[in-house]
Tab-separated table of C-alpha atoms in Angstrom:
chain	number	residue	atom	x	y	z
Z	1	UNK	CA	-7.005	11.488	-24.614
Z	2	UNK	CA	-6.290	11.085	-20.973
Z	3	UNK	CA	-9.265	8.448	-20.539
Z	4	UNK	CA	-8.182	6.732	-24.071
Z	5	UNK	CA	-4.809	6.544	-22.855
Z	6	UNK	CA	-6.485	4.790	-19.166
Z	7	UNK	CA	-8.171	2.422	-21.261
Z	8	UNK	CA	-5.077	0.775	-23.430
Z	9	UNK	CA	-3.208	1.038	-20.177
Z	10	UNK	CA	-6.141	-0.910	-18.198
Z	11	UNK	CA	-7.924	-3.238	-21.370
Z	12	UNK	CA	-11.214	-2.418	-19.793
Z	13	UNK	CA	-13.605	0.799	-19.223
Z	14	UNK	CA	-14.349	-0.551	-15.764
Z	15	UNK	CA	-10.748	-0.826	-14.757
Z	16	UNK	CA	-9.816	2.067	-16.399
Z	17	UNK	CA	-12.564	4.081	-14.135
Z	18	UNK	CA	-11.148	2.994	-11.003
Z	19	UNK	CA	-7.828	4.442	-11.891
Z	20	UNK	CA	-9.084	7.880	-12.981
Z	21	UNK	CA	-11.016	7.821	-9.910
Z	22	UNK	CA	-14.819	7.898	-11.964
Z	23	UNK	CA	-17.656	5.156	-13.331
Z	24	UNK	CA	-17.335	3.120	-15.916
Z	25	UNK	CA	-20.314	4.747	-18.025
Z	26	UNK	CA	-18.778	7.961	-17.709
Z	27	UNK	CA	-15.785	6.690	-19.474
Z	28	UNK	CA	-17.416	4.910	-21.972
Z	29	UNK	CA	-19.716	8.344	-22.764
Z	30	UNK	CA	-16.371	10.186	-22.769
Z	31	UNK	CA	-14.955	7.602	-25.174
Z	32	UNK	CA	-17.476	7.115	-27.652
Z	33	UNK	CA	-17.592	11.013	-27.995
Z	34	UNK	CA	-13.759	11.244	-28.463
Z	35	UNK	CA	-14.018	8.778	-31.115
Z	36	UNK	CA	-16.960	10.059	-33.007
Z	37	UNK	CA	-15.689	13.981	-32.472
Z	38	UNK	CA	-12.738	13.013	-34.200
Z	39	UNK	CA	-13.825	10.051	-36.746
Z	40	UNK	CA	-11.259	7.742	-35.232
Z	41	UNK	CA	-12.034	4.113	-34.214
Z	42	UNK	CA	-9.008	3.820	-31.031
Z	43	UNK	CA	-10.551	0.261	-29.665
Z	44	UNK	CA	-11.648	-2.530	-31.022
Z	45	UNK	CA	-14.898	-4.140	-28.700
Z	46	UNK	CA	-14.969	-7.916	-27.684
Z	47	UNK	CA	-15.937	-9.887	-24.825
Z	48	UNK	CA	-12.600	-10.151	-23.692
Z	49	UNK	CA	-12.324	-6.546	-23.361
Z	50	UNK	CA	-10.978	-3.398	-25.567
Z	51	UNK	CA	-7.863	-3.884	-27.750
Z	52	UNK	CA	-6.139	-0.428	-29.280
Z	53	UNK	CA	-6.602	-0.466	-32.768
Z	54	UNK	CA	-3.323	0.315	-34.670
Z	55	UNK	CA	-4.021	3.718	-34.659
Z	56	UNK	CA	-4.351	3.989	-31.111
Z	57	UNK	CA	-1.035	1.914	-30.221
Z	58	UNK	CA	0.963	4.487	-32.433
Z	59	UNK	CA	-0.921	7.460	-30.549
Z	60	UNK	CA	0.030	6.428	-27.433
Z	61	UNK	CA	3.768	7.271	-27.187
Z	62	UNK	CA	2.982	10.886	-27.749
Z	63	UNK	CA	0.201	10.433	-25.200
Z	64	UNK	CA	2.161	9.339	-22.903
Z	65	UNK	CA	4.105	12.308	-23.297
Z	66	UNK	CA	1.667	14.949	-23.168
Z	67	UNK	CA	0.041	13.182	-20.174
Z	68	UNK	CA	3.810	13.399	-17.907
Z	69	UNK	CA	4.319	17.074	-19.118
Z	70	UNK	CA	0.730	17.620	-17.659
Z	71	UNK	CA	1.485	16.279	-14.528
Z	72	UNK	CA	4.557	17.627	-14.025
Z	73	UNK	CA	2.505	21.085	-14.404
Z	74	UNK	CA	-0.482	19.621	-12.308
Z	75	UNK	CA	2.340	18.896	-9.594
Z	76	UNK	CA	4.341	22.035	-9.924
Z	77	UNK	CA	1.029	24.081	-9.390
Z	78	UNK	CA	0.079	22.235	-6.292
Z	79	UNK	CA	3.692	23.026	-5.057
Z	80	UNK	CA	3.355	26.848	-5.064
Z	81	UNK	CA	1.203	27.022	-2.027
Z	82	UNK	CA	3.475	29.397	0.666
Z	83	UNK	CA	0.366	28.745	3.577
Z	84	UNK	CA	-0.237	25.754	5.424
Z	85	UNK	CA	-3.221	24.635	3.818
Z	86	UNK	CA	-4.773	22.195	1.250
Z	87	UNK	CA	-5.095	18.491	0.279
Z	88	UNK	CA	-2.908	15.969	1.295
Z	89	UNK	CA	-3.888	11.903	0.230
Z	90	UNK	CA	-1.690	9.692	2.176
Z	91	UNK	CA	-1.676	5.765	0.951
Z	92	UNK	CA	-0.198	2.887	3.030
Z	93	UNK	CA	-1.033	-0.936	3.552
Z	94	UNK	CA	-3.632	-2.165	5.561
Z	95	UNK	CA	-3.010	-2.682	8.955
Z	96	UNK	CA	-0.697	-0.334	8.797
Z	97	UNK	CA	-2.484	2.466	7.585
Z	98	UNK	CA	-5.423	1.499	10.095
Z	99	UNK	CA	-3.261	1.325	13.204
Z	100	UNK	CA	-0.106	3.454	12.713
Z	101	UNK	CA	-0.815	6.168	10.353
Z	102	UNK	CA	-4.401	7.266	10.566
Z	103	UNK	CA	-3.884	7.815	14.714
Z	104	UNK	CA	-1.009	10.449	13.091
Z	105	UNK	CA	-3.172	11.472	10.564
Z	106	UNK	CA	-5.562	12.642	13.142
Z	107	UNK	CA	-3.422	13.977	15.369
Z	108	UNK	CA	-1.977	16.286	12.199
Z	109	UNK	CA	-5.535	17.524	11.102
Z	110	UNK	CA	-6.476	18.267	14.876
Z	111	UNK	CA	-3.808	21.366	14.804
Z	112	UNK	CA	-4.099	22.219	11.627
Z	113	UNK	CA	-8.031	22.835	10.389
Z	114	UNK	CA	-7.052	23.886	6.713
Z	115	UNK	CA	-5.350	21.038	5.535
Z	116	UNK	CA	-8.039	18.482	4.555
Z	117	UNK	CA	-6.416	14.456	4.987
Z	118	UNK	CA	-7.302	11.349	2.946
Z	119	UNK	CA	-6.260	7.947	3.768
Z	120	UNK	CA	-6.174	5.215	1.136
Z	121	UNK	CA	-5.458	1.750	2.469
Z	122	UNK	CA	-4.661	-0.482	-0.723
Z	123	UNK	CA	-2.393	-3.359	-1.385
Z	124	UNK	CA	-1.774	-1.471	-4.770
Z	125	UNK	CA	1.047	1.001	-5.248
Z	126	UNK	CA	-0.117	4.632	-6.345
Z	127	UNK	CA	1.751	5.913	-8.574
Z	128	UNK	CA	2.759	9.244	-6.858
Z	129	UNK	CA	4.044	10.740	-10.105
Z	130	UNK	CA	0.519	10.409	-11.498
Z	131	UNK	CA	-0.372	11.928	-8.118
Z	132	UNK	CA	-2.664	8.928	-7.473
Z	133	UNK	CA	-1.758	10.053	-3.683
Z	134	UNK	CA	1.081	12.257	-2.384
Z	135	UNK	CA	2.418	10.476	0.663
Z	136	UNK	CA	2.796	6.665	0.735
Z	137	UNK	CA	4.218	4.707	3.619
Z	138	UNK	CA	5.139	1.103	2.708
Z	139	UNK	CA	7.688	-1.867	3.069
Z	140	UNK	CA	10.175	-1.802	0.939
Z	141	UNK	CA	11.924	0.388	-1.458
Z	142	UNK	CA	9.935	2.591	-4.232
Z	143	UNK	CA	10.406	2.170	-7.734
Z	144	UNK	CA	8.919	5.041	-9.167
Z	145	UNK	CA	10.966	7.649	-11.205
Z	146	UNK	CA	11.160	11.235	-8.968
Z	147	UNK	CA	10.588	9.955	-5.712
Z	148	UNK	CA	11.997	10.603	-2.631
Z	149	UNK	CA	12.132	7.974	0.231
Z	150	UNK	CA	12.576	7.599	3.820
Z	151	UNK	CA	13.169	5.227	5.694
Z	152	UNK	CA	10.727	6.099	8.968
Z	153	UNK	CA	10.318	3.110	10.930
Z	154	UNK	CA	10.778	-1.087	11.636
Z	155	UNK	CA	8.508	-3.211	12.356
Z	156	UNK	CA	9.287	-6.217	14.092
Z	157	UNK	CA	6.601	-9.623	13.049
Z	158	UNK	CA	6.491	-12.915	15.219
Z	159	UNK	CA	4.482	-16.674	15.239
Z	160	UNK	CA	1.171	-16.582	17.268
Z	161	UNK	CA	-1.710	-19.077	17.708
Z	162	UNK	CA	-4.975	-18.748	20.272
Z	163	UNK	CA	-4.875	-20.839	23.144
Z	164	UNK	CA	-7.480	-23.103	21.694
Z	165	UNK	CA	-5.145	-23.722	19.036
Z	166	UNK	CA	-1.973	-24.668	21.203
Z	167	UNK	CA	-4.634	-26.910	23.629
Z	168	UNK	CA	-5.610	-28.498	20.705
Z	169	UNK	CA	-1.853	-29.099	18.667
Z	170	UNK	CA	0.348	-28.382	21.083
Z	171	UNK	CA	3.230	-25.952	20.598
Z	172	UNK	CA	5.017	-25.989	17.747
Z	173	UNK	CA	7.996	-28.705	17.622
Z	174	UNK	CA	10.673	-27.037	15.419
Z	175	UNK	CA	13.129	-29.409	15.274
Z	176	UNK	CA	10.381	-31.566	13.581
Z	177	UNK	CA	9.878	-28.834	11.507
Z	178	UNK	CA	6.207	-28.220	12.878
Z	179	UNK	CA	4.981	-31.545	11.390
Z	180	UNK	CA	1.135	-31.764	11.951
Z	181	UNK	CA	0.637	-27.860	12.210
Z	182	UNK	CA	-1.398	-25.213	10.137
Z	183	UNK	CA	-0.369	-21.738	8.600
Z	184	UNK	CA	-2.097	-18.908	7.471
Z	185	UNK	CA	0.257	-17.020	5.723
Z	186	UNK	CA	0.583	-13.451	2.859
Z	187	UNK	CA	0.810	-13.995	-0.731
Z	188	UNK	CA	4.306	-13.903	-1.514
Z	189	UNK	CA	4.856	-10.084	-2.656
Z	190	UNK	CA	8.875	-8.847	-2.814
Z	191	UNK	CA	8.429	-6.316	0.156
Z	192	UNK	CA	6.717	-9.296	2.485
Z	193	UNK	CA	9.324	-12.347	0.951
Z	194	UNK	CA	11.324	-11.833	4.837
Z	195	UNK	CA	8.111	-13.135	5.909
Z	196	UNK	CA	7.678	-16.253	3.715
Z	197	UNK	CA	11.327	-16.990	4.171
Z	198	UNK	CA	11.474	-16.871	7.854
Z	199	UNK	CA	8.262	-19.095	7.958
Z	200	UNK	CA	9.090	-21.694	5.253
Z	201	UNK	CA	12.923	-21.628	7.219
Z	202	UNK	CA	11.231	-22.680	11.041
Z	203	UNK	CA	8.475	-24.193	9.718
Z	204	UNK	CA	8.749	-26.113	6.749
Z	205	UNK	CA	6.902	-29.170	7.726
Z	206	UNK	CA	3.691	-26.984	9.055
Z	207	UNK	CA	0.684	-27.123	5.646
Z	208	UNK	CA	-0.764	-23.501	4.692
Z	209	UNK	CA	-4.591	-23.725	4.544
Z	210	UNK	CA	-4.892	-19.978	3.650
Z	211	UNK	CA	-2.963	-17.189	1.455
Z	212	UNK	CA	-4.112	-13.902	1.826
Z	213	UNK	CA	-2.975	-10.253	0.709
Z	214	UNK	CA	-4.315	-8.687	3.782
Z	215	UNK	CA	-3.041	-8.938	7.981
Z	216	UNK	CA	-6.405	-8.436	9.523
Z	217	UNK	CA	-7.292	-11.757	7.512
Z	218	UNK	CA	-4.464	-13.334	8.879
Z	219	UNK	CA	-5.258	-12.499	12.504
Z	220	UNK	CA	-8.774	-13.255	12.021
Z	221	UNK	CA	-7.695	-17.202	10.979
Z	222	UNK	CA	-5.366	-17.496	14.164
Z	223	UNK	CA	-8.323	-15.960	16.590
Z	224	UNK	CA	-10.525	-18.495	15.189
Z	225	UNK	CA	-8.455	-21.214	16.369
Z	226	UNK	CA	-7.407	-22.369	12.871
Z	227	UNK	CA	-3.968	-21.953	12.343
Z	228	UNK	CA	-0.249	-20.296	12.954
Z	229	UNK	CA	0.601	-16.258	11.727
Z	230	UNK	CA	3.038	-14.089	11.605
Z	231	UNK	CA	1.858	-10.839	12.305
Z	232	UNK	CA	3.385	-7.559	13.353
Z	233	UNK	CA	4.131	-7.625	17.327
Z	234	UNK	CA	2.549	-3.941	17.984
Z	235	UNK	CA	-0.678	-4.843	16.644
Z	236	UNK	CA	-0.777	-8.368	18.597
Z	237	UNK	CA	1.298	-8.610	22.052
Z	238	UNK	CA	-1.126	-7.059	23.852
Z	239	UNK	CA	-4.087	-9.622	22.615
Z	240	UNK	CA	-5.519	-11.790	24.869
Z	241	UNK	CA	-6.759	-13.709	21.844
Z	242	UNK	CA	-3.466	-14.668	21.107
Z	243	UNK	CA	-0.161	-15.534	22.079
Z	244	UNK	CA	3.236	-14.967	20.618
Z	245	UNK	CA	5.433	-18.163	20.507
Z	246	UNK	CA	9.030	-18.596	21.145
Z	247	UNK	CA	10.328	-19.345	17.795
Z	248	UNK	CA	14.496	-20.631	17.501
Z	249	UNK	CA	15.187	-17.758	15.026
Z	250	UNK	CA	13.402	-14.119	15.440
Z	251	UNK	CA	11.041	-12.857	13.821
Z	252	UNK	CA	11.760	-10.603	10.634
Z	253	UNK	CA	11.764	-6.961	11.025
Z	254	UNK	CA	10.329	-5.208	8.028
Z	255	UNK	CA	11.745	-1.409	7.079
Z	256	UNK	CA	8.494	0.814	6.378
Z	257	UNK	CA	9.659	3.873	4.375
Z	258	UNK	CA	8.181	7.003	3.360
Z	259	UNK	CA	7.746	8.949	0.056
Z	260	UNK	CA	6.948	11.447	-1.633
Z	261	UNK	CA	7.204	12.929	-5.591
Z	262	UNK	CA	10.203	15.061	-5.466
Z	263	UNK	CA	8.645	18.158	-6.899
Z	264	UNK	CA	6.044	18.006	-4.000
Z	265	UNK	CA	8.281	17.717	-0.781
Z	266	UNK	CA	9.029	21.383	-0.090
Z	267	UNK	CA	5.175	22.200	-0.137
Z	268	UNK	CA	4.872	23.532	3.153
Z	269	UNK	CA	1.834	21.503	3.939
Z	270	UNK	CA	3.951	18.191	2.802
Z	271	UNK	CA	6.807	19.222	4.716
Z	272	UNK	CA	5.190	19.845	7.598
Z	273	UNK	CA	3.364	16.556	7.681
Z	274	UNK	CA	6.309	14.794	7.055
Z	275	UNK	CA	8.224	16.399	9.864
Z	276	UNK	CA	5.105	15.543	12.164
Z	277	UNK	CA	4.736	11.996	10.755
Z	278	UNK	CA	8.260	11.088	11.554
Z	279	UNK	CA	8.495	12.362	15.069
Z	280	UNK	CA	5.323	11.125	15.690
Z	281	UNK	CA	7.001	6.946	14.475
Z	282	UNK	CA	9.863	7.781	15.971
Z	283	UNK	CA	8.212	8.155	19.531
Z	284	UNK	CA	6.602	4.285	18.512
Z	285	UNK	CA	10.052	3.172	17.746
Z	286	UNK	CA	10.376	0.924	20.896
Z	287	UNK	CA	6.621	-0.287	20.549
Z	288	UNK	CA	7.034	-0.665	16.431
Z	289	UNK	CA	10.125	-2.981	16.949
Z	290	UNK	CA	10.206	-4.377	20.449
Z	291	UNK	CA	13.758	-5.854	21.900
C-alpha cells in the first residue's frame, strides 16, 4: 500500500521510486503483485503515465492515514535511543550544503565514530515528517506540519563579474539601469525572491541570458566571462576569478534556518548535532554575513 500510495502521489513508477528511495522495476514488481494478490486493478496504464482508478482514489484517504500513524511510530522508535549513536541524514541546498555544512558534518563524525552522517544536497524539500531526512538547513521558513525551526545563520549575497567581463563592458552604470549588461540569475523560488528583487531593483535594464536552480552554475557563467551574479559573499570574496562590485543598494542577506521533526529533536544524537552545528555557524557568523 505504501508504494501504491507513492505512485498516485507521483503519476509515475519511475518517480515514485526516487521518492521511496528504490528502482522503478522494483516498484512495478511490487505493484503488479499487490494488485493481482488482491484482485484489484488501482491504476489505469497509458503513455502519459498511471491514473488511480476509482477504487484507488477512494483508498487513498485511509492510506494516507495508516501511512502518518506509521511514521509517527517509525519516528517515535528512532527517538528512544539514550546513547550517542546512529543515523543522522542531513539535507540542505547546494552550495550550501557543499561549503558550510558538510565541513561541520565532518568535524561532528570525527568525535563521534558511532553516529554514521548523510548529506543530501537537493533543491527539493524533504519532507522530514516522512523522514525523507532528519535535519534540513535552508532559506526560508518550513512549512511542514511538526517541525521545529531555527533560525542558525545569514548569509549576506552581492554583484560580481571576472575581470574579463568588466574589461570588456565596463562596470555597471546604475543610474542607466545597467543598459547593455548580462545576468545570470536563480529561478525565481519564494525563499531566493530577495534575490530577484534586489537584482531586477539595481538592474533592471541589464538582459538575463541564463536561469538556473543551482549557485555553482551561476558562478561558473560569471568565471567564464559571460555575465553579472549574485552569489553569496563567503563563497566568492576571496576569488581571484572574480570581483565583487559596489552596487548603490546592498546586497540581500538571506536567513538560513534549521529543522527538525519535533518528535526527533530530543534524540540525543539529534540534539547533540544540533548543539554542535550551531556553535560551529555561529563561529562563521562574521564570515557568513560580512559588514
Amino acid at each position: 500500500m505504501r508504494i501504491a500510495l507513492a505512485v498516485a502521489r507521483h503519476g509515475s513508477l519511475s518517480a515514485a521510486a526516487r521518492a521511496l528511495g528504490t528502482t522503478q522495476p522494483t516498484v512495478s514488481r511490487r505493484l503488479d503483485a499487490f494488485e493481482r494478490r488482491t484482485g484489484a486493478k488501482l491504476f489505469e496504464r497509458s503513455k502519459n503515465g498511471l491514473t488511480p482508478t476509482p477504487l484507488c482514489t477512494a483508498l487513498i484517504e485511509g492510506m494516507n492515514r495508516m501511512e502518518e500513524g506509521a511514521l509517527t511510530v517509525e519516528r517515535r522508535l528512532a527517538a528512544r535511543d539514550t546513547a550517542l549513536q546512529g543515523s543522522i541524514t542531513v539535507t540542505s541546498l547546494d552550495w550550501l550544503g557543499d561549503h558550510v555544512i558538510a565541513p561541520i558534518m565532518a568535524r561532528f563524525g570525527g568525535r563521534h565514530p558511532r553516529v554514521s552522517l548523510a548529506l543530501i544536497n537537493d533543491g527539493r524539500r524533504y519532507n522530514l515528517s516522512r523522514r525523507e531526512a532528519d535535519i534540513a538547513f535552508r532559506p526560508g521558513v518550513f512549512d511542514q506540519d511538526d517541525v521545529v525551526e531555527r533560525k542558525v545563520a545569514e548569509v549576506a549575497y552581492g554583484l560580481y563579474a571576472s575581470p574579463a567581463y568588466l574589461e570588456r563592458h565596463g562596470l555597471p552604470d546604475f543610474d542607466s539601469g545597467c543598459a547593455g549588461h548580462t545576468l545570470v540569475v536563480l529561478h525565481e523560488t519564494p525563499p531566493r525572491a530577495p534575490l530577484t528583487d534586489w537584482m531586477r531593483d539595481i538592474a533592471p535594464g541589464a538582459r538575463a541570458i541564463l536561469r538556473t536552480n543551482s549557485i555553482w552554475s551561476q558562478l561558473a557563467a560569471a568565471e567564464a566571462g559571460e555575465a553579472l551574479a549574485a552569489l553569496p559573499r563567503v563563497l566568492v570574496d576571496k576569488r581571484l576569478t572574480l570581483r565583487r562590485v559596489e552596487t548603490p543598494r546592498p546586497g540581500p542577506v538571506l536567513t538560513v534556518r534549521m529543522g527538525v521533526h519535533a518528535d526527533m529533536r530530543k534524540t540525543p544524537r539529534m540534539r547533540a548535532f544540533m548543539d554542535f552545528a550551531v556553535r560551529e555557524l555561529e563561529l562563521r557568523a562574521a564570515e557568513l554575513n560580512p559588514r
